[in-house]
GROMACS .gro file of C-alpha atoms in nm:
model
  184
    1MET     CA    1   1.481   1.280  -0.706
    2ILE     CA    2   1.199   1.033  -0.674
    3LEU     CA    3   0.909   1.088  -0.434
    4LEU     CA    4   0.726   0.770  -0.331
    5ARG     CA    5   0.408   0.769  -0.127
    6HIS     CA    6   0.412   0.496   0.137
    7GLY     CA    7   0.208   0.181   0.084
    8GLN     CA    8  -0.151   0.152   0.203
    9SER     CA    9  -0.177   0.186   0.581
   10GLU     CA   10  -0.452   0.068   0.815
   11PHE     CA   11  -0.566   0.432   0.828
   12ASN     CA   12  -0.587   0.456   0.448
   13LEU     CA   13  -0.790   0.135   0.430
   14HIS     CA   14  -1.052   0.251   0.681
   15PHE     CA   15  -1.058   0.620   0.585
   16THR     CA   16  -1.110   0.536   0.217
   17ALA     CA   17  -1.409   0.319   0.305
   18THR     CA   18  -1.577   0.557   0.553
   19ARG     CA   19  -1.425   0.906   0.494
   20ARG     CA   20  -1.394   0.922   0.876
   21ASP     CA   21  -1.082   0.921   1.091
   22PRO     CA   22  -1.062   0.568   1.237
   23GLY     CA   23  -0.847   0.689   1.529
   24ILE     CA   24  -0.535   0.480   1.455
   25LYS     CA   25  -0.210   0.639   1.575
   26ASP     CA   26   0.098   0.585   1.354
   27PRO     CA   27  -0.065   0.296   1.165
   28PRO     CA   28   0.129   0.011   1.007
   29LEU     CA   29   0.094  -0.104   0.648
   30THR     CA   30  -0.182  -0.340   0.545
   31PRO     CA   31  -0.093  -0.658   0.353
   32LEU     CA   32  -0.166  -0.458   0.035
   33GLY     CA   33   0.068  -0.183   0.159
   34ARG     CA   34   0.348  -0.436   0.215
   35ALA     CA   35   0.288  -0.571  -0.136
   36GLN     CA   36   0.305  -0.214  -0.272
   37ALA     CA   37   0.641  -0.165  -0.096
   38GLU     CA   38   0.773  -0.488  -0.247
   39ALA     CA   39   0.645  -0.387  -0.592
   40ALA     CA   40   0.820  -0.051  -0.557
   41SER     CA   41   1.144  -0.226  -0.464
   42VAL     CA   42   1.125  -0.418  -0.792
   43ALA     CA   43   1.018  -0.120  -1.004
   44LEU     CA   44   1.293   0.102  -0.862
   45GLN     CA   45   1.576  -0.146  -0.925
   46HIS     CA   46   1.634   0.015  -1.262
   47GLU     CA   47   1.656   0.367  -1.119
   48ARG     CA   48   1.968   0.540  -0.992
   49VAL     CA   49   1.915   0.556  -0.616
   50GLY     CA   50   2.198   0.629  -0.373
   51ARG     CA   51   1.997   0.671  -0.055
   52VAL     CA   52   1.643   0.655   0.078
   53VAL     CA   53   1.521   0.956   0.274
   54VAL     CA   54   1.220   0.857   0.484
   55SER     CA   55   0.970   1.006   0.724
   56PRO     CA   56   0.974   0.856   1.078
   57TYR     CA   57   0.614   0.734   1.053
   58THR     CA   58   0.582   0.355   1.076
   59ARG     CA   59   0.402   0.329   0.740
   60ALA     CA   60   0.687   0.513   0.566
   61LEU     CA   61   0.957   0.308   0.739
   62GLU     CA   62   0.778  -0.017   0.654
   63THR     CA   63   0.770   0.098   0.292
   64ALA     CA   64   1.133   0.215   0.281
   65VAL     CA   65   1.306  -0.083   0.443
   66PRO     CA   66   1.242  -0.346   0.172
   67ILE     CA   67   1.330  -0.092  -0.096
   68ALA     CA   68   1.658   0.011   0.065
   69ARG     CA   69   1.743  -0.354   0.125
   70ALA     CA   70   1.672  -0.449  -0.238
   71LEU     CA   71   1.873  -0.154  -0.370
   72GLY     CA   72   2.155  -0.190  -0.116
   73VAL     CA   73   2.139   0.175  -0.011
   74PRO     CA   74   2.127   0.350   0.328
   75ILE     CA   75   1.818   0.494   0.491
   76VAL     CA   76   1.819   0.850   0.625
   77ILE     CA   77   1.538   0.941   0.866
   78ASN     CA   78   1.412   1.297   0.813
   79PRO     CA   79   1.101   1.432   0.991
   80ILE     CA   80   1.076   1.725   0.749
   81VAL     CA   81   0.922   1.486   0.492
   82ARG     CA   82   0.647   1.376   0.734
   83GLU     CA   83   0.276   1.400   0.664
   84ARG     CA   84   0.068   1.709   0.733
   85CYS     CA   85  -0.063   1.667   1.086
   86ALA     CA   86  -0.439   1.654   1.033
   87PHE     CA   87  -0.564   1.313   1.152
   88THR     CA   88  -0.502   1.069   1.438
   89CYS     CA   89  -0.270   0.870   1.209
   90ASP     CA   90  -0.036   1.170   1.213
   91ILE     CA   91   0.043   1.118   1.580
   92GLY     CA   92   0.379   0.949   1.555
   93THR     CA   93   0.580   0.710   1.766
   94PRO     CA   94   0.835   0.861   2.007
   95ARG     CA   95   1.201   0.846   1.901
   96ARG     CA   96   1.304   0.600   2.175
   97GLU     CA   97   1.035   0.352   2.070
   98LEU     CA   98   1.129   0.388   1.702
   99ALA     CA   99   1.493   0.322   1.791
  100ARG     CA  100   1.388   0.011   1.987
  101VAL     CA  101   1.173  -0.126   1.702
  102TRP     CA  102   1.417  -0.023   1.426
  103PRO     CA  103   1.763  -0.061   1.591
  104GLU     CA  104   1.942  -0.070   1.254
  105HIS     CA  105   1.846   0.294   1.185
  106ASP     CA  106   1.973   0.619   1.336
  107PHE     CA  107   1.704   0.823   1.510
  108ALA     CA  108   1.943   1.013   1.740
  109HIS     CA  109   1.912   1.338   1.543
  110ILE     CA  110   1.534   1.369   1.578
  111ASP     CA  111   1.337   1.500   1.875
  112GLU     CA  112   1.166   1.252   2.108
  113ILE     CA  113   0.830   1.393   1.993
  114TRP     CA  114   0.899   1.489   1.630
  115TRP     CA  115   0.544   1.552   1.505
  116PRO     CA  116   0.330   1.862   1.579
  117SER     CA  117   0.101   1.857   1.883
  118VAL     CA  118  -0.175   2.046   1.699
  119PRO     CA  119  -0.322   2.021   1.349
  120GLU     CA  120  -0.085   2.167   1.092
  121ALA     CA  121  -0.189   2.443   0.854
  122ALA     CA  122  -0.139   2.382   0.484
  123ALA     CA  123   0.103   2.676   0.477
  124SER     CA  124   0.327   2.495   0.726
  125VAL     CA  125   0.354   2.191   0.498
  126ILE     CA  126   0.427   2.416   0.201
  127ASP     CA  127   0.703   2.585   0.407
  128ARG     CA  128   0.852   2.246   0.501
  129ALA     CA  129   0.843   2.141   0.136
  130ALA     CA  130   1.021   2.463   0.037
  131LEU     CA  131   1.288   2.402   0.301
  132PHE     CA  132   1.339   2.043   0.187
  133ARG     CA  133   1.343   2.152  -0.178
  134ALA     CA  134   1.622   2.402  -0.098
  135GLU     CA  135   1.820   2.147   0.107
  136MET     CA  136   1.801   1.891  -0.173
  137ALA     CA  137   1.880   2.144  -0.449
  138ALA     CA  138   2.201   2.231  -0.266
  139LEU     CA  139   2.325   1.871  -0.293
  140ALA     CA  140   2.519   1.766  -0.601
  141ASP     CA  141   2.358   1.420  -0.589
  142TRP     CA  142   1.996   1.520  -0.528
  143SER     CA  143   1.888   1.322  -0.832
  144ASP     CA  144   2.003   0.999  -0.662
  145ALA     CA  145   1.759   1.035  -0.370
  146LEU     CA  146   1.443   0.835  -0.318
  147VAL     CA  147   1.212   1.007  -0.068
  148VAL     CA  148   0.949   0.788   0.098
  149SER     CA  149   0.687   1.029   0.219
  150HIS     CA  150   0.315   1.104   0.236
  151TRP     CA  151   0.022   1.238   0.039
  152GLY     CA  152   0.029   1.592   0.182
  153PHE     CA  153   0.404   1.640   0.166
  154ILE     CA  154   0.427   1.510  -0.193
  155LEU     CA  155   0.134   1.735  -0.285
  156ALA     CA  156   0.319   2.035  -0.136
  157MET     CA  157   0.636   1.939  -0.327
  158THR     CA  158   0.474   1.877  -0.666
  159GLY     CA  159   0.113   1.995  -0.670
  160GLN     CA  160   0.017   1.636  -0.759
  161SER     CA  161  -0.189   1.387  -0.561
  162VAL     CA  162  -0.044   1.037  -0.569
  163ALA     CA  163  -0.195   0.709  -0.452
  164ASN     CA  164  -0.035   0.472  -0.204
  165GLY     CA  165   0.269   0.303  -0.354
  166GLU     CA  166   0.294   0.546  -0.648
  167TRP     CA  167   0.601   0.751  -0.725
  168LEU     CA  168   0.700   1.043  -0.939
  169ARG     CA  169   1.008   1.248  -1.017
  170CYS     CA  170   1.069   1.588  -0.864
  171ASP     CA  171   1.336   1.839  -0.957
  172PRO     CA  172   1.405   2.051  -0.647
  173THR     CA  173   1.575   2.315  -0.863
  174ALA     CA  174   1.251   2.377  -1.056
  175PRO     CA  175   0.994   2.628  -0.931
  176PRO     CA  176   0.744   2.491  -0.676
  177PRO     CA  177   0.383   2.437  -0.781
  178ALA     CA  178   0.186   2.760  -0.826
  179THR     CA  179  -0.131   2.621  -0.670
  180ILE     CA  180  -0.211   2.327  -0.446
  181GLU     CA  181  -0.553   2.173  -0.396
  182TRP     CA  182  -0.579   2.015  -0.048
  183ARG     CA  183  -0.856   1.764  -0.114
  184ARG     CA  184  -0.829   1.390  -0.086
   0.00000   0.00000   0.00000
């Protein structure tokens, strides 16, 4: 499968400049982030993608929509691929509001409040990654999935830190990373 980190968000822009949490809940993409999503939609046209699995965060949805549209594939919302809850940006948008803003997508299977209410330990993200890895490995077509996710979740899946808009391949049947360094 392919793991793609969402495009640059308003949080990423400000945090990168100051190394301080700017206090933006569920931030949207910046113009650069939207351009990164469009660039990914072009780059991924030559890949075999049958569906896009995406986190419910706005920045991930805004990244996934142009890609799914360009590839002509469905979007599947899955909170398990969300970011590690560590900053204000990891406070999500309630399910009803997501369904109102994104009526073409199915949010019925997720909880109204789908993100943790307290900061999430690294071990929790690693456990979610292991669960997702097992779920994907059980599917015959796991290699056809594009997963639009976040820095922390991709790090837990692969042991690699990726920049906004970057993607890499991940084999869920392979052993998970032996060590993970949680520094941005």
